[in-house]
Coordinates of C-alpha atoms (C1' of nucleotides) in Angstrom, one line a residue:
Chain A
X1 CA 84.3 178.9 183.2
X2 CA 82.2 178.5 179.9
X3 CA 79.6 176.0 181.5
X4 CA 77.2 177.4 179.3
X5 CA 78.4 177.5 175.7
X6 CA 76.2 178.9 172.6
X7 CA 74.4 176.8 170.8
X8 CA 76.0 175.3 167.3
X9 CA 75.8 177.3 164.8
X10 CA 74.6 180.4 166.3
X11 CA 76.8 183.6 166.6
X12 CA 77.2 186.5 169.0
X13 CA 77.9 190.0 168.5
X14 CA 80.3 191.4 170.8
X15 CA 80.8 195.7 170.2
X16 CA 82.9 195.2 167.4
X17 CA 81.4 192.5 165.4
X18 CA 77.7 194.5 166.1
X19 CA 79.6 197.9 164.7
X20 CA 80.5 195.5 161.0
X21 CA 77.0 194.1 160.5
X22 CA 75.4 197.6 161.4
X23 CA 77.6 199.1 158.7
X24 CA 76.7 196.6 156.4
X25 CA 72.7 196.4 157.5
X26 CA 72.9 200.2 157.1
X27 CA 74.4 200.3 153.6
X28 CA 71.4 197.8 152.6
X29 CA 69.0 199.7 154.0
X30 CA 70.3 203.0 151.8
X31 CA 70.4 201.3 149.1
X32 CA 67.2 199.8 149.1
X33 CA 65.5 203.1 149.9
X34 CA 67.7 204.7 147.1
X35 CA 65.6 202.3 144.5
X36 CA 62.1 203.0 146.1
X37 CA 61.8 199.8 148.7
X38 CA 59.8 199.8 151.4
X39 CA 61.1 198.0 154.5
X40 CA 58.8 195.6 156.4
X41 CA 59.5 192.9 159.1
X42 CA 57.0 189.8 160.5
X43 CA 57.5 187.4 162.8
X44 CA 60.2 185.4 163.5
X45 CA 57.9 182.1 164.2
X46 CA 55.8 180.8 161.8
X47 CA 52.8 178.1 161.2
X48 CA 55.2 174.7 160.0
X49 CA 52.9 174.6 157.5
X50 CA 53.2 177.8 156.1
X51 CA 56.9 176.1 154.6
X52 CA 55.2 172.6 154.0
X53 CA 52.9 174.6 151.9
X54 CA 55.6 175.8 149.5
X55 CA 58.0 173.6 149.9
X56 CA 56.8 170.0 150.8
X57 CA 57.1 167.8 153.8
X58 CA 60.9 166.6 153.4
X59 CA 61.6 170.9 154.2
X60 CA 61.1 169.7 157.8
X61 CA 64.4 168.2 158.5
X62 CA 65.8 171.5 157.5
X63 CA 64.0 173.8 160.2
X64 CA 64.0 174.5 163.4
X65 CA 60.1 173.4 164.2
X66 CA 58.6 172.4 167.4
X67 CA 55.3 172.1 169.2
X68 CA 54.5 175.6 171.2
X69 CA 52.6 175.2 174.5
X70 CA 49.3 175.5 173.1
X71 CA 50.1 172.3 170.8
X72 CA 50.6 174.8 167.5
X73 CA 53.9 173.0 165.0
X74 CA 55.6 176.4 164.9
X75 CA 59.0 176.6 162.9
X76 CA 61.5 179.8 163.4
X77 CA 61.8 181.2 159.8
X78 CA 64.6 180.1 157.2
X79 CA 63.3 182.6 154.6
X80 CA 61.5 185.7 153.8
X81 CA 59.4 184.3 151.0
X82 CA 56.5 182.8 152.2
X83 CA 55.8 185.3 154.8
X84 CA 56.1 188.0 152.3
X85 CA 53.8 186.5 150.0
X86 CA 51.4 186.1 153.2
X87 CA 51.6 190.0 154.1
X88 CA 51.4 190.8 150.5
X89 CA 48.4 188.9 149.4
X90 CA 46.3 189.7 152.3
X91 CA 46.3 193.2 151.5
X92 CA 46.9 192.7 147.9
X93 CA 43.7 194.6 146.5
X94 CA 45.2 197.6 148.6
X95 CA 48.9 197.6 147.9
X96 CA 50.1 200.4 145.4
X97 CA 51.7 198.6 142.5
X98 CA 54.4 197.8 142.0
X99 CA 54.8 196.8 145.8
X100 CA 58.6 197.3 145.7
X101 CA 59.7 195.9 149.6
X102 CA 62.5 194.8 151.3
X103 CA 63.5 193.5 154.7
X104 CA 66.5 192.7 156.7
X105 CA 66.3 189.8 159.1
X106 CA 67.8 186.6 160.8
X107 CA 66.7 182.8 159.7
X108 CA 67.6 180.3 160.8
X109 CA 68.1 176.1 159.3
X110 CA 68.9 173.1 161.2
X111 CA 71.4 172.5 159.1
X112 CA 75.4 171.7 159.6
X113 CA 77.9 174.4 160.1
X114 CA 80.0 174.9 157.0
X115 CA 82.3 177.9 155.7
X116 CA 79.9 180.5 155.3
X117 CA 76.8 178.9 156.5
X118 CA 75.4 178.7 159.9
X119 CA 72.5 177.8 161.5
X120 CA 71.5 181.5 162.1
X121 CA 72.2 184.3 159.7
X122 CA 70.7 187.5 158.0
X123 CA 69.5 188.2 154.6
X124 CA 68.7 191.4 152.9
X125 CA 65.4 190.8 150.8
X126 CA 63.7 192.4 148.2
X127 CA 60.4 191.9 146.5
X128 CA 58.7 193.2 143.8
X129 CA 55.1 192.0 143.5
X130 CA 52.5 192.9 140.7
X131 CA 54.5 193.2 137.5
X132 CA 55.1 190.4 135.3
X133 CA 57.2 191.9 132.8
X134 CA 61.0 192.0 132.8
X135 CA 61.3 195.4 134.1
X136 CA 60.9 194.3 137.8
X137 CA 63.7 192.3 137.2
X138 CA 65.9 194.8 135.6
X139 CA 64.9 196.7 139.0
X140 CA 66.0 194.2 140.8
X141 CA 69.1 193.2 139.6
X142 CA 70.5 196.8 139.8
X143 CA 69.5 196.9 143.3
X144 CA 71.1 193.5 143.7
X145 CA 73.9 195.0 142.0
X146 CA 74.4 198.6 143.9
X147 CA 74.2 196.3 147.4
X148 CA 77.3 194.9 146.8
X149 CA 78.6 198.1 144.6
X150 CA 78.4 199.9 147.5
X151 CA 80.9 198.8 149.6
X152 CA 83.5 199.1 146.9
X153 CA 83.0 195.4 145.2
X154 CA 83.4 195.8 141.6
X155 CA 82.8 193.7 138.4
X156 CA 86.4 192.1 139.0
X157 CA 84.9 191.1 142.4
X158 CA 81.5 189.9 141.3
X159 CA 79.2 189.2 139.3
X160 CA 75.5 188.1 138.3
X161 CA 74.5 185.1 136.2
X162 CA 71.4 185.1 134.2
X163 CA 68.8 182.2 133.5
X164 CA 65.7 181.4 133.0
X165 CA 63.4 178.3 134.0
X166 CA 60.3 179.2 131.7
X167 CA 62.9 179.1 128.9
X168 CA 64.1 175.8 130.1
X169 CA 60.7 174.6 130.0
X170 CA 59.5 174.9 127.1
X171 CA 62.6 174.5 125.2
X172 CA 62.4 171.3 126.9
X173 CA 58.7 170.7 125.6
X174 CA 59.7 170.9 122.4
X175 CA 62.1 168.1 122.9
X176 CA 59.4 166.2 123.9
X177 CA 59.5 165.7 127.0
X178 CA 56.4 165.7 129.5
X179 CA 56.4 167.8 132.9
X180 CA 57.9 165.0 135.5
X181 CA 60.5 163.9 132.8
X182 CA 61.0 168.1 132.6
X183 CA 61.2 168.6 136.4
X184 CA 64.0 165.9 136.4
X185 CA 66.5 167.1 134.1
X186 CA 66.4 170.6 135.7
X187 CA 67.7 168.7 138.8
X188 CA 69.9 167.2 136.6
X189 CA 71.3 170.6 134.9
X190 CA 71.3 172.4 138.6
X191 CA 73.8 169.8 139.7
X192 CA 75.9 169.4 136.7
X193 CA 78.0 172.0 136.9
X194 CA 78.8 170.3 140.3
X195 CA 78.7 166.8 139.5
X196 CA 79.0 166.3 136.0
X197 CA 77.6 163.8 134.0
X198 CA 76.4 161.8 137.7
X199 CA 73.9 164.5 137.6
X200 CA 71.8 162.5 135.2
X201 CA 71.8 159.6 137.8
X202 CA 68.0 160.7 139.2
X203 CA 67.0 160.8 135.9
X204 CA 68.2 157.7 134.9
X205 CA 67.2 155.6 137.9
X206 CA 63.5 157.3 137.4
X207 CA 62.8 157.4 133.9
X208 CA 65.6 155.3 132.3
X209 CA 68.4 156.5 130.5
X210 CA 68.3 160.1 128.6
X211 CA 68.2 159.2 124.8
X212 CA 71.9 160.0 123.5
X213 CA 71.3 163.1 120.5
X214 CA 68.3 164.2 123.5
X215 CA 70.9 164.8 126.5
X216 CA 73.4 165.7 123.8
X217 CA 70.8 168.8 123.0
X218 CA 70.2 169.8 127.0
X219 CA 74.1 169.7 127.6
X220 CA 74.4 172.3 124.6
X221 CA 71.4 174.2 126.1
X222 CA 72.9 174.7 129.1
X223 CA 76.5 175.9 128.0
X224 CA 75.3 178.6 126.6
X225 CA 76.4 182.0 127.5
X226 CA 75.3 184.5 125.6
X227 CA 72.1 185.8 124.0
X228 CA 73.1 185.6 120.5
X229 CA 74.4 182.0 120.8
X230 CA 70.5 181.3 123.0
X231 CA 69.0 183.0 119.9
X232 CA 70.6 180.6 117.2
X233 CA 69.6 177.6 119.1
X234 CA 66.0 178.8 119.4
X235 CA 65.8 180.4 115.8
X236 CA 65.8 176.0 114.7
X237 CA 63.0 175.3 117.4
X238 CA 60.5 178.2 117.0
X239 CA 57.5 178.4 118.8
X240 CA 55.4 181.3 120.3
X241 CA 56.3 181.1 124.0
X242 CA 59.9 180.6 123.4
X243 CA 59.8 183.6 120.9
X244 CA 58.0 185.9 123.7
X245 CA 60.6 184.5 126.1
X246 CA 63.6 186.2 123.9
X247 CA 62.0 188.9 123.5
X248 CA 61.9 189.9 127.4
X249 CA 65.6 188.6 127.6
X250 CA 66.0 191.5 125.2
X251 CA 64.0 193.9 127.1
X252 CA 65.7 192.8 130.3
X253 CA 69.9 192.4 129.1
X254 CA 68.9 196.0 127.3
X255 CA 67.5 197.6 130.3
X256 CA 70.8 196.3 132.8
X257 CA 72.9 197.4 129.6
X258 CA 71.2 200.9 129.7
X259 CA 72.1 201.3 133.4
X260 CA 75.7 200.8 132.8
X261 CA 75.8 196.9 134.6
X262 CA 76.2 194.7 131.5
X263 CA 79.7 193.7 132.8
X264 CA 78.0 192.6 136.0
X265 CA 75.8 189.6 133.7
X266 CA 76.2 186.4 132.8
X267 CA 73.7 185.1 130.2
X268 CA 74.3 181.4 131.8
X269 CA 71.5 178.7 131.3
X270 CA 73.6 176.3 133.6
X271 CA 71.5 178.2 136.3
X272 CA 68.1 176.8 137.3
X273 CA 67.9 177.1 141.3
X274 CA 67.0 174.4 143.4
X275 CA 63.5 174.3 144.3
X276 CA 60.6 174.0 141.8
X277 CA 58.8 177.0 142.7
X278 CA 60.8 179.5 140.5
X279 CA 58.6 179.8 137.5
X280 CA 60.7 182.2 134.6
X281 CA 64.2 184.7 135.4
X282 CA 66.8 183.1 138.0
X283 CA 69.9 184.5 138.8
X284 CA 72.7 184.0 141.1
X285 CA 75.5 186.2 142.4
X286 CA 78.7 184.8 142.6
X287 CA 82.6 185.7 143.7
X288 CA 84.5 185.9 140.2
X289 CA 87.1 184.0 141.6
X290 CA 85.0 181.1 142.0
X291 CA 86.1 180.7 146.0
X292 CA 82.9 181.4 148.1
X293 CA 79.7 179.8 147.7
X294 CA 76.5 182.2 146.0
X295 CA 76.8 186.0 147.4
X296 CA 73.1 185.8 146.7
X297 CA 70.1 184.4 144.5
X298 CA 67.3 185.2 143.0
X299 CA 64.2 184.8 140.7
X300 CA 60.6 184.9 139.5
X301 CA 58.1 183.2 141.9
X302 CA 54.3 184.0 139.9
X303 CA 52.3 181.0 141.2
X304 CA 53.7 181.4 145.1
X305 CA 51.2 184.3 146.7
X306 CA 47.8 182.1 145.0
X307 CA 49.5 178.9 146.4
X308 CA 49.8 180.2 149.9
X309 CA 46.2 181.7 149.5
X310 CA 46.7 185.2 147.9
X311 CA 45.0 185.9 145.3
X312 CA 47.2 185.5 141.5
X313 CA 50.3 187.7 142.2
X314 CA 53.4 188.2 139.6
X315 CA 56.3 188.2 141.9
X316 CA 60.1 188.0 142.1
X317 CA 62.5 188.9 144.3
X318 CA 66.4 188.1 146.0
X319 CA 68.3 187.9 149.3
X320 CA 71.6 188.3 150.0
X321 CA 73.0 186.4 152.8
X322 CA 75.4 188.3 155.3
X323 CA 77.5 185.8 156.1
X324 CA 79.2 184.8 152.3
X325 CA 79.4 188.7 152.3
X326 CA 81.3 189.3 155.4
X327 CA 84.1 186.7 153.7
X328 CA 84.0 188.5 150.7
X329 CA 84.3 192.3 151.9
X330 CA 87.1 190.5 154.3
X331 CA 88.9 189.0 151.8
X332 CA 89.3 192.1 149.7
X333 CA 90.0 194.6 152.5
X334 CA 86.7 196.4 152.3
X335 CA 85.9 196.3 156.2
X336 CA 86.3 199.6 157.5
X337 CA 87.9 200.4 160.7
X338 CA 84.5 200.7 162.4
X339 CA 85.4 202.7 165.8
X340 CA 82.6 204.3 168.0
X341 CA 84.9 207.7 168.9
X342 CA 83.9 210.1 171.4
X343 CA 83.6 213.9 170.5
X344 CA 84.3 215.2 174.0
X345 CA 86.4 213.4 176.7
X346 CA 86.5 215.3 180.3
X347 CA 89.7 215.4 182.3
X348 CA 88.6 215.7 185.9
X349 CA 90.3 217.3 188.8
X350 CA 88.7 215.7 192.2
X351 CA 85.2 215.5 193.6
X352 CA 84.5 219.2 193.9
X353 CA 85.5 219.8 189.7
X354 CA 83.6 216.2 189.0
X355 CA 80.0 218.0 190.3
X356 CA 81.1 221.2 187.8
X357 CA 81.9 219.0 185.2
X358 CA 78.4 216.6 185.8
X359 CA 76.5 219.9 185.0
X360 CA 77.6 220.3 181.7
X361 CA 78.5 216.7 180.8
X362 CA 74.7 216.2 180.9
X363 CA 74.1 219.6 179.3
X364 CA 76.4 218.5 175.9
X365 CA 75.1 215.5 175.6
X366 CA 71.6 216.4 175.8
X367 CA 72.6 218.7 172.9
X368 CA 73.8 214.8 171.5
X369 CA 77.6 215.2 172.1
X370 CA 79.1 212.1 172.5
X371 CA 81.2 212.6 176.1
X372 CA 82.9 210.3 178.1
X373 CA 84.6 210.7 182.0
X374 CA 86.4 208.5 183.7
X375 CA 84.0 207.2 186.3
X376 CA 86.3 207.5 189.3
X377 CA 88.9 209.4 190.4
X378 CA 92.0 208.7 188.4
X379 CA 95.6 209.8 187.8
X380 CA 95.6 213.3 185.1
X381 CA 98.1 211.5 183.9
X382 CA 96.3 208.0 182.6
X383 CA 93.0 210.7 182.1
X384 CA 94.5 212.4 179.2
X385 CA 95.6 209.2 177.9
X386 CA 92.5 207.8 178.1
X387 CA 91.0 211.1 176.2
X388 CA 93.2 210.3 173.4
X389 CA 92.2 206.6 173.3
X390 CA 88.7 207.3 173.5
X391 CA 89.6 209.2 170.1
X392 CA 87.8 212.2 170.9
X393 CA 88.5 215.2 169.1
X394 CA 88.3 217.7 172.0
X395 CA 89.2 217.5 176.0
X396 CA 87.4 219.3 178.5
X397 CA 89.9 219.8 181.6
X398 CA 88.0 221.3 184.9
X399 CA 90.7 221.2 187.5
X400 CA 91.4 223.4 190.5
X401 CA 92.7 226.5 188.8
X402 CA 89.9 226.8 185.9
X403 CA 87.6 226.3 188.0
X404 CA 88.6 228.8 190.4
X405 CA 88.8 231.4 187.5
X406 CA 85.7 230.6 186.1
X407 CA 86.6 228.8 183.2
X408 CA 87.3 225.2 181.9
X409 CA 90.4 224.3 179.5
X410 CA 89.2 223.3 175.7
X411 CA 91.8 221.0 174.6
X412 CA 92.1 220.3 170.8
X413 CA 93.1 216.9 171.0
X414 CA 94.2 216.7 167.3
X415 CA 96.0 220.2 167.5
X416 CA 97.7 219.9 170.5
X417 CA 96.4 223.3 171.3
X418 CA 94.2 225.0 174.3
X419 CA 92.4 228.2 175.6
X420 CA 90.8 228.8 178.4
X421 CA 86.5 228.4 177.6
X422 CA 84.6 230.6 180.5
X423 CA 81.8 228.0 182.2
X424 CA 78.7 229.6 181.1
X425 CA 80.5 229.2 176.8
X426 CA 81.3 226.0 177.2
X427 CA 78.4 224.4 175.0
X428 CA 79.0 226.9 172.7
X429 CA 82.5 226.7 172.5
X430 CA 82.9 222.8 171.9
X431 CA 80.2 223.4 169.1
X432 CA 82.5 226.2 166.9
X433 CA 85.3 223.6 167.7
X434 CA 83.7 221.1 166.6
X435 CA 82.1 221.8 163.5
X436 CA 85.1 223.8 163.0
X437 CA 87.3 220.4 162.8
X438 CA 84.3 218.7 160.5
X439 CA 83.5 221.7 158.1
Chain B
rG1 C1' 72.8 162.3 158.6
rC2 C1' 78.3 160.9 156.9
rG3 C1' 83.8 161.8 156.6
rG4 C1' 88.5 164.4 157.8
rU5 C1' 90.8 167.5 161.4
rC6 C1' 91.5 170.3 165.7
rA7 C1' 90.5 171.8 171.2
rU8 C1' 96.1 174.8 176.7
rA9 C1' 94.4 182.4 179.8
rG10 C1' 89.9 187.3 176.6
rC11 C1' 93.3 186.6 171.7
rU12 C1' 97.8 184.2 169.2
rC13 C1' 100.5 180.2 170.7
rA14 C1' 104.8 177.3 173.6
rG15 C1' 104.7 173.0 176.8
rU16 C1' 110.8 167.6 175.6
rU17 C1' 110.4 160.0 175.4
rG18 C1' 104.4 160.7 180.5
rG19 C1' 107.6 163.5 185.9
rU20 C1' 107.4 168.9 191.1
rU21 C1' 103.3 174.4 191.8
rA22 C1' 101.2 174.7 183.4
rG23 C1' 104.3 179.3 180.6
rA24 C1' 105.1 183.6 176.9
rG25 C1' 103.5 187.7 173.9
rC26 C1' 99.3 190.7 173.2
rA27 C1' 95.0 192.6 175.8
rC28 C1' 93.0 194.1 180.7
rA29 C1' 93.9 196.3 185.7
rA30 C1' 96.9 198.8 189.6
rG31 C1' 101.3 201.6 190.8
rA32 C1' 105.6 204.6 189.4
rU33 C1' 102.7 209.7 188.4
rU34 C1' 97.1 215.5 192.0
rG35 C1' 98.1 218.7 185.8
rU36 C1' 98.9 217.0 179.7
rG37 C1' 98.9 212.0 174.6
rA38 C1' 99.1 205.6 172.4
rA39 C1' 106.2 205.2 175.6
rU40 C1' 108.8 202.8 179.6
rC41 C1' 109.3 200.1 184.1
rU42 C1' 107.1 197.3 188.3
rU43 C1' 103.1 194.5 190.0
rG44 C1' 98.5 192.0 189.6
rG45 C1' 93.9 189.4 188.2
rG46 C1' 92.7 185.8 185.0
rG47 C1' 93.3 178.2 183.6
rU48 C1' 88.8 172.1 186.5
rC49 C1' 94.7 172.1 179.8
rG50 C1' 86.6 171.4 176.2
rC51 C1' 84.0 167.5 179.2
rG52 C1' 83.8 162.2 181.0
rG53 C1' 86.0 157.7 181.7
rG54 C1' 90.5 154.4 181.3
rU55 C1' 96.0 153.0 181.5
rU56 C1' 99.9 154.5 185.1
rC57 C1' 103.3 155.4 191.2
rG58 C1' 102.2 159.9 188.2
rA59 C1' 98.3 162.3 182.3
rG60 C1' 98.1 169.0 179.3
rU61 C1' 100.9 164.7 177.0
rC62 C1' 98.9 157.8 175.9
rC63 C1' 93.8 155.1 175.0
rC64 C1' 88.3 155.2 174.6
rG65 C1' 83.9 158.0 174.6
rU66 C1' 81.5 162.6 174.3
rU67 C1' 80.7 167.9 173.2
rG68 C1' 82.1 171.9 170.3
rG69 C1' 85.0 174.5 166.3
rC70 C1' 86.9 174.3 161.3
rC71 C1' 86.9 171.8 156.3
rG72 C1' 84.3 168.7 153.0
rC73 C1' 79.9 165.3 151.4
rC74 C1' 74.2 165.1 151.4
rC75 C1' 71.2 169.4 151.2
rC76 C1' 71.1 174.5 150.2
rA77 C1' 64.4 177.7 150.0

RNA sequence: GCGGUCAUAGCUCAGUUGGUUAGAGCACAAGAUUGUGAAUCUUGGGGUCGCGGGUUCGAGUCCCGUUGGCCGCCCCA
């Protein structure tokens, strides 16, 4: 049968599955208008460049990029970033500050198929642009925060970790070391955690080995967990920038204090993220049970709108993926029983009643009833069965007999009880009914 | 790109050392049932056993290849 089967790593929503990311879609979307974002959306196809611009030419084994018709290397996306930094910077002298937006969309990355990665999936983004100071990230984090709060995760379920790549770097300069030397150990600490000490392999093979008392300092650096214990080891180095850096650690772990999320952060400086482009605050969501890969990531990004031809733009921003959320919310029961219920289900004598009931089927739902019939003649038996099924609250019953007095049976399907409802009342009727069952 | 593992109905799975026409439960549909609730009973539709080749008198079963799923590695914006 299947002669045509979907393409790896692609997924299709049938009813049910559509119902689930709705919900969760829907909850986002709350949320994110809760905090003051503004949603946006932009193509799905993009300029290849537009991701060779940010992210250099090895990106390209990771995309989905081909040559369109009119000989233009297009690329579906795999993020929001670039694009947003696009929409943002052309209209940057007109945007409000702070230009607080978020989207939700699909990506998609040649990549291979792996327990909660696919080729296509959705992220939630969000955005601020035009304030460098830590209070867009305290913004951010407790919208980060509230997303996943809102389906009932808690701080046993989840939680946040904090770093920082500015502070990285220029705790690194004091050490010494120059910007390629600089750019390799963050490698180096991003996969540690991972790898251990093979972490330092790049490094090694590039630069030669990492000076014993020097890698014995950057493995102390990036166990650290706390502010007070960052504070201690910086209070020995000094320096301007590194001072101005604790201070907006301050301003930002006192701000998340302040709105009640502490127990949602991890000061943790074994965080740098990936890719270079992140230039102070990262952070990372992650299952506290350690099971799933990130629930989401983040971080400041102020050099990315001028590189992609904006003008100078503070930035940062996060995404959650759906896909390592769906696993979560799974895992700890938090998928709601998602059925699309009927108000009204009509129980339908024979073709005389049907052309009665057609009348003010149409009429109820124009008033935005929900109301289903059986489409062809059936059984009353398997009709009221189906009404009850369908999960409607109330039954309307035109047979022979009502109709011939005038009326139409109201059925309260969770009651069990009925009256007779005269034709011209019915709208009316189902409304007291139903609001009656709601109130 | 690499490695492991799996593939039988819409779903979950049986299927003997290779042996007739491949089964069950659930789901779906029809009837019992022209007037009242998720029940019961009967019946039915639905399968190129992932695909292709090979071994064999004979392959769902054994062998090779391939495609796809799952898990991991590389990577992870």
């Amino acid at each position: 049968m299947a002669t045509f089967q979907t393409l790896p790593g692609f997924r299709e929503f049938y009813p049910e599955d559509l119902a689930r990311r709705n919900h969760v879609f829907r909850l986002w979307r709350r949320t994110a208008g809760a905090f003051g974002f503004a949603e946006y959306d932009a193509p799905v196809l993009e300029p290849l460049e537009l991701y060779k611009a940010k992210s250099g030419d090895e990106i390209e084994n990771q995309l989905f990029n081909f040559t369109d018709k009119g000989g233009r290397e297009v690329a579906l996306r795999p993020e929001m970033t670039p694009t947003v930094c696009r929409l943002v910077g052309a209209r940057a002298s007109a945007l409000k500050r702070p230009i607080k937006w978020f989207s939700i969309a699909e990506f998609y990355r040649y990549e291979r198929m792996q327990k909660g990665r696919g080729r296509c999936f959705s992220q939630f983004n969000a955005d601020i642009f035009g304030e460098a100071g830590p209070e867009a990230e305290i913004e951010l984090i407790a919208l980060l925060v509230q997303c996943l709060c809102g389906f009932g995760l808690t701080e046993q379920d989840f939680y946040v970790r904090l770093s920082d790549r500015n502070l990285w770097f220029y705790y690194l300069e004091t050490l010494g070391l120059d910007e390629p030397r600089i750019r390799a150990v963050l490698g180096a600490v991003d996969r540690y955690e991972k790898h251990g000490d093979d972490a330092f392999k790049g490094y090694s093979e590039q630069f030669g080995p990492l000076a014993s008392d020097l890698k014995g300092k950057i493995l102390a650096f990036l166990q650290i967990k706390s502010l007070d214990a960052l504070e201690q080891v910086l209070a020995a180095s000094g320096g301007e920038k590194l001072a101005a850096r604790l201070t907006d650690w301050r301003r930002l772990l006192d701000g998340l204090a302040a709105m009640g999320l502490a127990s949602f952060i991890q000061v943790d400086l074994g965080v740098v993220r990936g890719l270079a482009y992140y230039t102070g605050f990262v952070f990372e969501a992650f299952d506290r049970k350690g099971e799933l890969r990130a629930l989401a990531g983040g971080g400041r990004y102020d050099d990315l709108v001028e590189k992609l031809g904006g003008p100078a733009l503070p930035a940062t921003g996060f995404a959650i993926g759906d896909m390592t959320f769906a696993l979560l919310l799974e895992q700890r029961g938090l998928v709601p029983n998602l059925v699309q219920a009927a108000d009204i289900y009509c129980v339908i004598g024979g073709a005389a009643e049907r052309k009665a009931a057609f009348a003010d089927i149409q009429a109820l739902r124009a008033a935005g009833y929900r109301v289903d019939y059986p489409l062809k003649e059936v059984a009353f038996g398997k009709q009221f069965k189906a009404a009850a099924e369908s999960g409607a609250r109330i039954a309307l019953i035109y047979g022979t007999d009502e109709l011939a007095k005038g009326v139409v049976k109201l059925r309260d399907l969770t009651e069990r009880s009925e009256r007779d409802v005269p034709r011209d009342q019915v709208l009316a009727m189902v409304r007291d009914s139903i609001s009656g069952q709601t109130g």
